[in-house]
Amino acid sequence: MAVLTDIAGVLRARQEAGARITRIVVLTPLAGGADGISEMTRQWTRAIAAATRGTAVTIDVWSLGDDASAASMLPPGARLRTAAGRQLVYSTFGLRHDLDPAGTLVIAMHVHLAPVALPLVVRGARLLVVLNGIEAWKPLTTLESMAVRRAASVVAISHHTLERFRAANGACDDLPVSVCHPAAAWHA
C-alpha cells in the first residue's frame, strides 16, 4: 500500500506543479523471474496500473533480461520492451526520441539500471531510484552516482539497506532517501 500511496503522491505533485505525467517507465533486470526484484517489479507495476486506471498514462516496462513471454505477468495495458539479456542494447533504451521526457516518470528498480534513464532525465524526465539490498551496499559507479544525484526521489527497501548504502557512498549522506518496505508476494 505504501508504494501505491507514494506513486499516487508523485503523480499528484506533478499534476499540481502543472507537469502532467503521460508515461511511466519501469527499468528492471527482470519482470518475469521468480526472484525478489521481479516480484517487486510486478507489484509496483500493478500498483501503478491501479493508480493510473482511467487516465491516459502509458506504462512501459523496460527489462534487461526477459523474453517476450514476461509480458503475460504484467497488468493489462503495461507494455514490455526487452533487451533479452543484451546489456549494450539495454543501455540505449533511454536514447529514444519518441518519448516526451517532460511527461515521463522513470522508476529504476535497481540502482545499476538508473544510468539508462540519464538521457531522459537530462531532457526533463523525473527519476525515482529504488535501492534494493546488496546491490546498493557497494560504492556507486560514476554514472550511477550521476543518476542518483539527479533523481527526484530515492527509495530504499529497508533501513538496513539505507545504512549500508550510506556507509558505502559517503558522498550521498545528504541525499534524502525514503524507506518503503516491499510487500510479501500475493497469489490468488
GROMACS .gro file of C-alpha atoms in nm:
model
  188
    1MET     CA    1   0.000   0.000   0.000
    2ALA     CA    2   0.291   0.238   0.070
    3VAL     CA    3   0.408   0.203  -0.290
    4LEU     CA    4   0.065   0.291  -0.426
    5THR     CA    5   0.044   0.593  -0.193
    6ASP     CA    6   0.396   0.704  -0.290
    7ILE     CA    7   0.329   0.672  -0.662
    8ALA     CA    8  -0.009   0.843  -0.632
    9GLY     CA    9   0.163   1.124  -0.437
   10VAL     CA   10   0.428   1.169  -0.707
   11LEU     CA   11   0.158   1.181  -0.975
   12ARG     CA   12  -0.048   1.430  -0.772
   13ALA     CA   13   0.256   1.653  -0.707
   14ARG     CA   14   0.343   1.655  -1.077
   15GLN     CA   15  -0.017   1.745  -1.167
   16GLU     CA   16  -0.024   2.027  -0.908
   17ALA     CA   17   0.303   2.163  -1.045
   18GLY     CA   18   0.144   2.175  -1.390
   19ALA     CA   19   0.361   1.892  -1.521
   20ARG     CA   20   0.142   1.612  -1.642
   21ILE     CA   21   0.270   1.254  -1.631
   22THR     CA   22   0.189   1.083  -1.960
   23ARG     CA   23   0.422   0.784  -1.934
   24ILE     CA   24   0.576   0.579  -1.655
   25VAL     CA   25   0.878   0.370  -1.749
   26VAL     CA   26   0.990   0.094  -1.510
   27LEU     CA   27   1.352  -0.017  -1.554
   28THR     CA   28   1.413  -0.369  -1.426
   29PRO     CA   29   1.664  -0.652  -1.458
   30LEU     CA   30   1.369  -0.895  -1.493
   31ALA     CA   31   0.991  -0.875  -1.466
   32GLY     CA   32   0.912  -1.241  -1.523
   33GLY     CA   33   1.155  -1.413  -1.290
   34ALA     CA   34   1.098  -1.591  -0.958
   35ASP     CA   35   1.340  -1.357  -0.777
   36GLY     CA   36   1.254  -1.073  -0.539
   37ILE     CA   37   1.317  -0.784  -0.778
   38SER     CA   38   1.096  -0.945  -1.043
   39GLU     CA   39   0.819  -0.984  -0.785
   40MET     CA   40   0.865  -0.625  -0.669
   41THR     CA   41   0.859  -0.503  -1.031
   42ARG     CA   42   0.527  -0.680  -1.084
   43GLN     CA   43   0.386  -0.540  -0.757
   44TRP     CA   44   0.490  -0.184  -0.841
   45THR     CA   45   0.359  -0.219  -1.196
   46ARG     CA   46   0.022  -0.341  -1.063
   47ALA     CA   47   0.017  -0.050  -0.816
   48ILE     CA   48   0.097   0.197  -1.095
   49ALA     CA   49  -0.175   0.045  -1.314
   50ALA     CA   50  -0.426   0.081  -1.028
   51ALA     CA   51  -0.317   0.439  -0.953
   52THR     CA   52  -0.344   0.543  -1.317
   53ARG     CA   53  -0.658   0.347  -1.413
   54GLY     CA   54  -0.891   0.566  -1.618
   55THR     CA   55  -0.614   0.806  -1.720
   56ALA     CA   56  -0.413   0.840  -2.038
   57VAL     CA   57  -0.088   0.737  -1.864
   58THR     CA   58   0.113   0.478  -2.056
   59ILE     CA   59   0.308   0.216  -1.858
   60ASP     CA   60   0.622   0.072  -2.013
   61VAL     CA   61   0.844  -0.190  -1.851
   62TRP     CA   62   1.197  -0.197  -1.989
   63SER     CA   63   1.356  -0.530  -1.898
   64LEU     CA   64   1.720  -0.618  -1.935
   65GLY     CA   65   1.684  -0.994  -1.929
   66ASP     CA   66   1.330  -1.111  -2.002
   67ASP     CA   67   1.200  -1.268  -2.318
   68ALA     CA   68   0.863  -1.161  -2.461
   69SER     CA   69   0.670  -1.417  -2.252
   70ALA     CA   70   0.719  -1.199  -1.939
   71ALA     CA   71   0.456  -0.959  -2.077
   72SER     CA   72   0.187  -1.203  -1.963
   73MET     CA   73   0.290  -1.143  -1.600
   74LEU     CA   74   0.229  -0.768  -1.622
   75PRO     CA   75  -0.107  -0.595  -1.570
   76PRO     CA   76  -0.326  -0.532  -1.875
   77GLY     CA   77  -0.208  -0.231  -2.070
   78ALA     CA   78   0.152  -0.241  -1.946
   79ARG     CA   79   0.392  -0.278  -2.237
   80LEU     CA   80   0.714  -0.479  -2.216
   81ARG     CA   81   1.028  -0.381  -2.401
   82THR     CA   82   1.316  -0.622  -2.350
   83ALA     CA   83   1.682  -0.633  -2.441
   84ALA     CA   84   1.680  -1.014  -2.397
   85GLY     CA   85   1.998  -1.001  -2.189
   86ARG     CA   86   2.193  -0.772  -2.423
   87GLN     CA   87   2.339  -0.500  -2.197
   88LEU     CA   88   2.457  -0.280  -2.484
   89VAL     CA   89   2.107  -0.279  -2.636
   90TYR     CA   90   1.952  -0.203  -2.296
   91SER     CA   91   2.191   0.087  -2.240
   92THR     CA   92   2.046   0.261  -2.548
   93PHE     CA   93   1.680   0.242  -2.437
   94GLY     CA   94   1.698   0.589  -2.276
   95LEU     CA   95   1.807   0.742  -2.605
   96ARG     CA   96   1.457   0.702  -2.751
   97HIS     CA   97   1.338   1.023  -2.906
   98ASP     CA   98   0.972   0.922  -2.936
   99LEU     CA   99   0.915   0.980  -2.562
  100ASP     CA  100   0.800   1.312  -2.416
  101PRO     CA  101   1.064   1.339  -2.144
  102ALA     CA  102   0.881   1.621  -1.965
  103GLY     CA  103   0.582   1.391  -1.916
  104THR     CA  104   0.784   1.083  -1.823
  105LEU     CA  105   0.848   0.934  -1.479
  106VAL     CA  106   1.121   0.667  -1.483
  107ILE     CA  107   1.142   0.418  -1.196
  108ALA     CA  108   1.472   0.230  -1.174
  109MET     CA  109   1.407  -0.087  -0.971
  110HIS     CA  110   1.784  -0.146  -0.942
  111VAL     CA  111   2.041   0.132  -0.893
  112HIS     CA  112   2.273  -0.012  -1.158
  113LEU     CA  113   1.999   0.042  -1.420
  114ALA     CA  114   1.945   0.410  -1.331
  115PRO     CA  115   2.207   0.540  -1.582
  116VAL     CA  116   1.981   0.415  -1.864
  117ALA     CA  117   1.745   0.698  -1.766
  118LEU     CA  118   2.007   0.975  -1.776
  119PRO     CA  119   1.936   1.082  -2.138
  120LEU     CA  120   1.568   1.116  -2.048
  121VAL     CA  121   1.640   1.297  -1.720
  122VAL     CA  122   1.865   1.548  -1.898
  123ARG     CA  123   1.571   1.620  -2.132
  124GLY     CA  124   1.322   1.669  -1.845
  125ALA     CA  125   1.204   1.327  -1.723
  126ARG     CA  126   1.175   1.259  -1.350
  127LEU     CA  127   1.361   0.964  -1.199
  128LEU     CA  128   1.281   0.753  -0.893
  129VAL     CA  129   1.563   0.515  -0.792
  130VAL     CA  130   1.498   0.210  -0.575
  131LEU     CA  131   1.787   0.087  -0.358
  132ASN     CA  132   1.744  -0.291  -0.343
  133GLY     CA  133   1.960  -0.466  -0.086
  134ILE     CA  134   2.313  -0.582  -0.155
  135GLU     CA  135   2.343  -0.414  -0.496
  136ALA     CA  136   2.321  -0.076  -0.315
  137TRP     CA  137   2.574  -0.170  -0.046
  138LYS     CA  138   2.878  -0.100  -0.260
  139PRO     CA  139   3.022   0.225  -0.396
  140LEU     CA  140   2.828   0.363  -0.692
  141THR     CA  141   2.992   0.396  -1.030
  142THR     CA  142   3.026   0.746  -1.173
  143LEU     CA  143   2.716   0.703  -1.391
  144GLU     CA  144   2.513   0.551  -1.107
  145SER     CA  145   2.612   0.841  -0.883
  146MET     CA  146   2.511   1.092  -1.152
  147ALA     CA  147   2.173   0.923  -1.187
  148VAL     CA  148   2.109   0.904  -0.811
  149ARG     CA  149   2.206   1.270  -0.769
  150ARG     CA  150   1.964   1.371  -1.047
  151ALA     CA  151   1.679   1.155  -0.915
  152ALA     CA  152   1.363   1.330  -0.799
  153SER     CA  153   1.322   1.054  -0.537
  154VAL     CA  154   1.533   0.774  -0.394
  155VAL     CA  155   1.370   0.489  -0.204
  156ALA     CA  156   1.544   0.214  -0.004
  157ILE     CA  157   1.370  -0.118   0.063
  158SER     CA  158   1.483  -0.120   0.429
  159HIS     CA  159   1.658   0.088   0.692
  160HIS     CA  160   1.943  -0.166   0.678
  161THR     CA  161   1.987  -0.112   0.303
  162LEU     CA  162   1.983   0.265   0.356
  163GLU     CA  163   2.251   0.240   0.629
  164ARG     CA  164   2.471   0.015   0.412
  165PHE     CA  165   2.418   0.243   0.109
  166ARG     CA  166   2.525   0.549   0.310
  167ALA     CA  167   2.828   0.362   0.454
  168ALA     CA  168   2.947   0.271   0.104
  169ASN     CA  169   2.859   0.608  -0.051
  170GLY     CA  170   2.958   0.881   0.192
  171ALA     CA  171   2.910   1.148  -0.074
  172CYS     CA  172   2.538   1.063  -0.066
  173ASP     CA  173   2.491   1.130   0.306
  174ASP     CA  174   2.295   1.448   0.232
  175LEU     CA  175   2.067   1.273  -0.017
  176PRO     CA  176   1.707   1.242   0.106
  177VAL     CA  177   1.603   0.877   0.092
  178SER     CA  178   1.264   0.733   0.191
  179VAL     CA  179   1.222   0.375   0.313
  180CYS     CA  180   0.947   0.168   0.151
  181HIS     CA  181   0.946  -0.197   0.263
  182PRO     CA  182   0.847  -0.445  -0.007
  183ALA     CA  183   0.524  -0.635   0.033
  184ALA     CA  184   0.502  -1.012   0.055
  185ALA     CA  185   0.402  -1.183  -0.267
  186TRP     CA  186   0.030  -1.243  -0.303
  187HIS     CA  187  -0.102  -1.526  -0.516
  188ALA     CA  188  -0.472  -1.589  -0.570
   0.00000   0.00000   0.00000
